[in-house]
Structure formats: C-alpha cells, structure tokens
Amino acid sequence: MEKAEKALNFIEHIVEEDLANNYKKEELRFRFPPEPNGYLHLGHASSICLNFGLGESYNAPVNLRFDDTNPAKEEKAFVDAIKRDVEWLGYKWDKECYASDYFQELYDWAIMLIKRGKAYVDSQSSDEMAQQKGTPTEPGIAGPYRNRSVEENLELFEKMKNGEFDEGMHVLRAKIDMASPNMLMRDPILYRVLHKAHHRTNTDWCIYPMYDWTHGQSDYLEQVSHSLCTLEFLPHRALYNWCLDQLVSNDKLRPKQREFARRNLSHTIVSKRKLLRLVEEGVVSSWDDPRMPTISGLRRRGYTPESIRNFADTVGIAKRENLVDVSLLEFHVREHLNRIAPRVMAVLNPLKLVITNYPEGKEEWVETENNPGDENAGTREVPFSRELYIEQEDFKEEANRKFFRLKLGGEVRLKSGYIIKAESCTKDAEGNITEVQCTYDPKSKSGSGTEESLRKVKGTLHWVSIKHAIEAEVRLYDRLFNDENPDGHKDKDFMEFVNPNSLTTITGYLEPNLKDVKAGERFQFQRLGYFNVDTDSTSENLVFNRTVGLRDTWAKIQQKN
RNA sequence: UGGCCCAUGGUGUAAUUGGCAACACUCCGGUUUUUGGUACCGUCAUUCAAGGUUCGAGUCCUUGUGGGCCAACCA
C-alpha cells in the first residue's frame, strides 16, 4: 500500500519495464550471493536489503546463494555466520544454493565450449599470460597455445580434472578476443587447478571454476531474473552475457545483470582486509566488537534489524559515488529505539547528593513511566531515599540562566520524585566537588497532584538511590575513525585515523530493576542514550554497551561558548 | 594514452520519462515537554560549465570539466 506512494529507484524502474514488456510477474526471482570467506558487514546489508526488499515488494522468491568457488578462502563457519546474519536482519530466503552444487554442469559446459573451439588450455605462467594481455590502452596478443586442437584441449582438460597437474601449470581459457577494449574479454581464465579440499565437495574436484564462468550460469540454473551487483562488476557484464550466449535455451528465462553503486558510510571502513587488520592489531577485540561495521558487531552494539533496514531504505540506491553520513544510521537506531526501548535511570558519572531534610533511613518507591511516548508501556517503581547519585555534569556551583540544571540556590526536579534546592556543596583538597547538600519540598512529589507538585521548574534530573543502586560495567563507544573517509586518502594509511578513544569503560550505577537483565535487552538510560546488555554480561557483572547517545542540544549550546 | 560508468542543497535519494525541483538526515532558528529526549513548525539548491534542440530542459544533443571503474590462476 505504501509502495504506490514511494518513488521507484532505477532498479525498480528496470523491473517495471521488464514487467511491461517481456517478463511475467511469476518469473521474477532475485538472489543474494555472498562468498563465504568472511563476515557480513553494512555493505552487504545494502545488497541484502535491496534484493530481499525487491522480493518483498514483488512477492518474488530470493535465493541465498553462496559463491563458493575458491576453497582457498572459504569455510563452513562463514556460511553459518552469513545465514545467521541474514536471518537476523529479518529476511527469509527461498532456496539455499551453492555455486559448488553446479560444478558438474559447469564442467560439462566447459567441455562443450572446448568442442566448439571456444575454449583452450593455456600452459603458460601467469606472468606470461599477463604480458600478452596488453594494457587498457594497448591490445593483447595471442599466446602460443591459443590454437591447440580440440582433441589436445580435451585431453589436457581431462588431465587437469583428474589431478595429473600441479597448480599453475595449466588453465582453461575462453577464446574470445585478445584485442577487446574490455580487458575481461581478452581470453579470460575459466578454470584453474587447485589441490585444496572444498568445504562442501571435499576432494571431488581439483579444478575450480572462476567467478565469471560461474555467476551467470548459477543465475541461469536458478532462473534468477535480475542479478544485481555492484558497479565494479559492470565490465563483467559483457562476459556474463557471453557465457550465457554459449548455453541458454530459448524456452528458459535469461537472467540479466545490472549494477548499482556500493554504499559508503562516513567514518567507517568495510574492506575485509582492513577490518582484519583492526582485529589482528588489537584495535578492536574481535569481528563482533561493537565498534565493527559487521552485522554481528552492529547486533552486539544494540542496533535493531529494523533500524538497519530503514536506513537502507531511506538511503536508496543509485549509480553514483556516495559517502553516506553515519548520522543517518544513528538517526534510524534512535528513531526505532525511541519507540521500543523502556526508559530506566542510570548514573554514569556519580556525584553524591544528600537531601538534608529527608528523614534518615526513610525510603519510598516512586512511580515512573516506562515510555512516555507509549501509553501501553506501563509504569514501574523506583526507590528514592536521602542519599542519591546525580551526574557530575548536572551540578555547578554557579552558572548562567542557560544552565537548566542544579546550581547553588537553584531548584530542579528529580525525575518522578521531588523538587529540590541546592544549599551547599563540599570539595576535596583539589577543589573537586564531592557532595552536594540540598533540601526538598515534601509536598512537591510527582503525581501527587498538589499545587507544589505542579510547579514548573526548568530542569529535570535523573538520579539513583545510592543504597539501592546496582553497579554495572558500561562501555561507551565512539566512532572508530576520526576521519570522514579513512579509506579515501591515497597518501595516508587508514590506521592513522583510528580514534584512540573509541572505547571508554566505566562503572555505572543503575536502578535496581535492572538486576536480572539478559544479553541483548535494550534500554534508554534517561537523558543519556540507548544501551543494551552485552554478551559478556553475567548476573555478577552486568555489562552494558552504549548503542548511541541521545540527541544532545545542550552539548551543542556549550560547544558554541 | 583506449574503453566504459557517473555528475541534482552540507549528505543520500526523488521528479508522473520534456511541464511549478520533492522526501529524509544534518546544520541553524522556534513551539511543546517532569528526558536540553520525543513530537511539531520554519530557514537552507534556479540541478558541474558552455553551447544547442524546444512554446518549455534536471531530463534530449554537442563540447568541456570533475570523479570513478577496467591489465588477480580473487569474488
């Protein structure tokens, strides 16, 4: 229903056009084709959301296909991690496919190619072949094996398959055009010998097909209608089509490859090799460190699948270079968490506050909303007593009228509690404030309905009763990189931009309702931000991650002065 | 130096395919608020440049400028 309202992106325009011309709606099929050689990250999320989103809007199946043609890099563990991440994002694939399931068909087609004189075994070194390949501005030249006989090619390819050759001795190449302006058409390699066990086919094969000889065929076998990939594969399209030309039959659907620009996120890096460096050099603790742009990192950080999908959706898709600001991602987590996260009170930088006219030993439980924006969220009770913690930031001995918080002689409301007035404070030898003494107005209790309780005071502070507070380890995260585009400097290594303060670990004091929280649960620490329970958390040692802070206009006001 | 792709506010995308440049975020300003949160309101682009076609151009054409991609037995 909301689809009719929404403008279409250029991929959807292509689909619409195909639907208007030669495709039937039932023929639409998409696929997400990761190589199981690492963890999924935000970049993959774009592709996932694009393909599965298309599947949803056209009610078309989407395959999850593992592009597992290089056993040197791929592992079962990554397959499992990828499946878990796609599921977590909230998508269901139609078929779970593997390029390795097509090894036999691919091999048979290669034989066919050889028989038609369109493929040959080359027995040169990769250096020699690279030499002959030319450059983008100069055409390539034919190698000495280009015109081997069909029989010889057949025999050699058979021996390659049977494991009679070492790696690197022979490859199978398509015979296309060594002078093509498209480098990829200069007799691309189709098969190489790899004496490695594959995580699914084990040692059944010792020749493995290359990407270009696999992808289009896989799409064709699965009858994928639209094969979407990133822009750097654009030159591969000609080869994709060439491969299909060799084998498509007219009664079956012919897949088409279309390309979109990968999404780049500011202050972030996504290259597998570089993320690995962050892990190996100990900048982060692991692949699922909450600072990592991996799906598992974002999950651990407290991001919701909805927020990532909404982000992908509003960013959209196009063909130009881009650098999306992280603030948009942050906006979407806040937007979602604001709706679903229960509010709680927690003090992260405690300052002791003593209410001198509050009876010693007295305690009462005050009622407070779980989410002011959601009537159905209900209320809970929080213990209040004579000695509380407030944030150090929330008290100043003196301040101008812009400062809505507590100052000597000034009044403030303790959220869901009483209105208090700061009377005095004590300091240590260095002049740091160690305690604030205040008085409260017993008639001003929140919700009591008294005239005093209805008084307007400018500031409201969150607080926690010292006696009842529970301690927790709180991990405060900041951007991993200080530069907007850490990967975008030709003369500088991205490691130079690592933010040394991307993680600060402190002890926080929480309202006691939080004592039984479980990993993954999300909360808003009122006035501070959104936090979730980390997987490291135990009942003895609670651990919270700050997913994202609240919008902080006060911080901006201060910055200006 | 060859081929291909791209160019719309600070950012990312739209524009019924030639008909009043729209949406979201950010920034800035304001209203509401027992979260300096949320919600709400307002300000911010004559579409890279120059020419052309047309009653009319972000959209079509030409040239230029700027950016990107292409020479792994990776995907």
XYZ file of C-alpha atoms (C1' of nucleotides) in Angstrom, chain A residues 29-36 40 52 62-69 79 82-83 86 93-102 106 200 211 214-229 240 255, chain B residues 75:
54
model
C 13.472 -14.031 -8.863
C 16.393 -12.449 -7.074
C 19.399 -13.647 -5.187
C 21.926 -12.551 -2.606
C 25.262 -14.187 -3.496
C 27.923 -13.797 -0.776
C 31.253 -15.549 -0.881
C 31.627 -17.402 2.425
C 28.841 -9.783 6.507
C 15.154 -9.097 -0.356
C 15.011 -14.617 -3.260
C 17.746 -17.213 -3.135
C 20.638 -17.178 -0.749
C 23.500 -18.406 -2.870
C 26.984 -18.998 -1.635
C 29.538 -18.174 -4.274
C 31.939 -20.833 -3.116
C 34.321 -21.405 -5.989
C 28.367 -19.985 5.704
C 26.131 -15.441 6.992
C 22.905 -17.395 7.355
C 20.617 -12.645 7.040
C 15.359 -16.879 1.517
C 13.579 -19.194 -0.814
C 16.347 -21.651 -1.704
C 19.713 -22.078 -0.077
C 22.061 -22.571 -3.005
C 25.748 -23.125 -3.558
C 27.736 -22.488 -6.689
C 29.577 -25.667 -5.798
C 26.369 -27.592 -6.462
C 26.798 -26.645 -10.098
C 29.828 -26.012 -15.250
C 31.301 -28.979 0.605
C 33.714 -16.229 -10.867
C 30.096 -19.419 -12.528
C 27.910 -16.499 -11.744
C 25.760 -16.147 -14.827
C 25.325 -19.888 -15.090
C 24.277 -20.105 -11.471
C 21.733 -17.368 -12.101
C 20.553 -19.232 -15.162
C 20.245 -22.574 -13.381
C 18.287 -20.951 -10.599
C 16.323 -18.892 -13.132
C 17.149 -15.647 -11.405
C 15.581 -12.834 -13.397
C 17.627 -9.912 -12.138
C 21.168 -10.409 -10.967
C 22.197 -7.293 -9.106
C 25.771 -6.490 -8.242
C 28.411 -12.576 -18.216
C 18.985 -13.582 -16.338
C 34.828 -12.573 -5.803
